[in-house]
Amino acid sequence: MPVRDKLYLRELVELSRVIGASQGIRQACYGRNDQYWRGFMQQLVDLEAPNKGELYSDMVSAYRSGVRRELRNRRDCEGAAKQRELQYAREGRQISERMQRYYGTN
């Protein structure tokens, strides 16, 4: 595995924020017991920051920030929420693709 540079780490934290925002929408729409995206976030931190150091803290903080923002701003689960969810899906995919290119296919 290549050494992760600052750009990669920034992307990882940004992906954490997007996952958190997606989780916030799900909780606002389906209740606090819906933990769909939280499970993905747990897998991500287990893989990328198993030592629970600074990177772990940054990722968890970004995730929580995304959740809080969406819970605070979400008034309904109709069209606007669905559009926002699609926007986060596109954003997450773009970040993931950039990260994938970082690792290459050697």
Protein backbone atom coordinates (compact mmCIF):
# COMPACT_ATOMS: atom_id res chain seq x y z
CA MET A 1 0.00 0.00 0.00
CA PRO A 2 1.42 3.42 -0.89
CA VAL A 3 2.03 6.00 1.78
CA ARG A 4 -1.09 8.12 2.09
CA ASP A 5 -0.40 11.77 1.40
CA LYS A 6 -2.25 14.84 2.69
CA LEU A 7 -4.55 14.95 -0.35
CA TYR A 8 -5.67 11.37 0.21
CA LEU A 9 -6.27 12.04 3.90
CA ARG A 10 -8.33 15.14 3.07
CA GLU A 11 -10.43 13.09 0.67
CA LEU A 12 -10.94 10.48 3.37
CA VAL A 13 -12.19 13.09 5.83
CA GLU A 14 -14.44 14.62 3.18
CA LEU A 15 -15.89 11.19 2.38
CA SER A 16 -16.59 10.80 6.11
CA ARG A 17 -18.54 14.07 6.06
CA VAL A 18 -20.59 12.93 3.06
CA ILE A 19 -21.38 9.60 4.71
CA GLY A 20 -22.43 11.49 7.84
CA ALA A 21 -24.68 13.81 5.88
CA SER A 22 -26.29 10.80 4.22
CA GLN A 23 -26.82 9.25 7.64
CA GLY A 24 -28.40 12.48 8.87
CA ILE A 25 -30.95 12.38 6.07
CA ARG A 26 -31.77 8.74 6.83
CA GLN A 27 -32.22 9.45 10.52
CA ALA A 28 -34.41 12.48 9.82
CA CYS A 29 -36.57 10.45 7.45
CA TYR A 30 -36.61 7.01 9.09
CA GLY A 31 -35.81 7.73 12.75
CA ARG A 32 -32.77 7.58 14.99
CA ASN A 33 -32.70 3.79 14.93
CA ASP A 34 -31.81 3.78 11.23
CA GLN A 35 -28.05 3.17 11.24
CA TYR A 36 -27.56 2.29 7.57
CA TRP A 37 -24.69 4.68 6.77
CA ARG A 38 -23.21 4.43 10.25
CA GLY A 39 -22.31 0.81 9.48
CA PHE A 40 -20.40 1.88 6.37
CA MET A 41 -18.63 4.57 8.35
CA GLN A 42 -17.59 2.04 10.97
CA GLN A 43 -16.09 -0.17 8.27
CA LEU A 44 -14.24 2.80 6.79
CA VAL A 45 -12.63 3.86 10.07
CA ASP A 46 -11.80 0.24 10.88
CA LEU A 47 -9.89 0.00 7.60
CA GLU A 48 -8.33 3.45 7.38
CA ALA A 49 -7.80 4.48 11.01
CA PRO A 50 -7.68 1.36 13.19
CA ASN A 51 -5.26 2.95 15.67
CA LYS A 52 -7.78 5.63 16.66
CA GLY A 53 -5.31 8.47 16.36
CA GLU A 54 -5.64 11.88 14.75
CA LEU A 55 -7.02 10.54 11.48
CA TYR A 56 -9.71 8.61 13.35
CA SER A 57 -10.68 11.75 15.27
CA ASP A 58 -10.83 13.82 12.08
CA MET A 59 -12.96 11.23 10.31
CA VAL A 60 -15.40 10.82 13.20
CA SER A 61 -15.65 14.57 13.67
CA ALA A 62 -16.44 15.09 9.96
CA TYR A 63 -19.02 12.29 10.05
CA ARG A 64 -20.75 13.72 13.11
CA SER A 65 -20.70 17.20 11.60
CA GLY A 66 -22.46 15.88 8.49
CA VAL A 67 -25.09 14.09 10.57
CA ARG A 68 -25.78 17.15 12.73
CA ARG A 69 -26.04 19.51 9.78
CA GLU A 70 -28.61 17.38 8.00
CA LEU A 71 -30.64 16.73 11.15
CA ARG A 72 -30.67 20.46 11.87
CA ASN A 73 -31.63 21.45 8.31
CA ARG A 74 -34.01 18.65 7.36
CA ARG A 75 -37.64 19.73 7.54
CA ASP A 76 -39.21 16.97 5.49
CA CYS A 77 -38.37 13.80 3.64
CA GLU A 78 -39.98 14.68 0.36
CA GLY A 79 -38.36 15.87 -2.86
CA ALA A 80 -35.67 18.09 -1.33
CA ALA A 81 -34.38 15.30 0.90
CA LYS A 82 -34.32 12.83 -1.96
CA GLN A 83 -32.47 15.32 -4.19
CA ARG A 84 -29.96 16.00 -1.45
CA GLU A 85 -29.44 12.29 -0.91
CA LEU A 86 -28.73 11.84 -4.63
CA GLN A 87 -26.31 14.75 -4.53
CA TYR A 88 -24.42 13.15 -1.64
CA ALA A 89 -24.34 9.85 -3.52
CA ARG A 90 -22.74 11.56 -6.53
CA GLU A 91 -20.30 13.44 -4.33
CA GLY A 92 -19.33 10.27 -2.46
CA ARG A 93 -18.80 8.40 -5.70
CA GLN A 94 -16.55 11.17 -7.06
CA ILE A 95 -14.45 11.17 -3.90
CA SER A 96 -14.21 7.37 -3.93
CA GLU A 97 -13.13 7.35 -7.56
CA ARG A 98 -10.41 9.90 -6.87
CA MET A 99 -9.21 7.79 -3.95
CA GLN A 100 -9.26 4.65 -6.08
CA ARG A 101 -7.05 6.32 -8.68
CA TYR A 102 -4.63 7.16 -5.88
CA TYR A 103 -4.09 3.47 -5.26
CA GLY A 104 -4.08 2.55 -8.94
CA THR A 105 -4.33 -0.98 -10.23
CA ASN A 106 -0.72 -2.13 -9.92
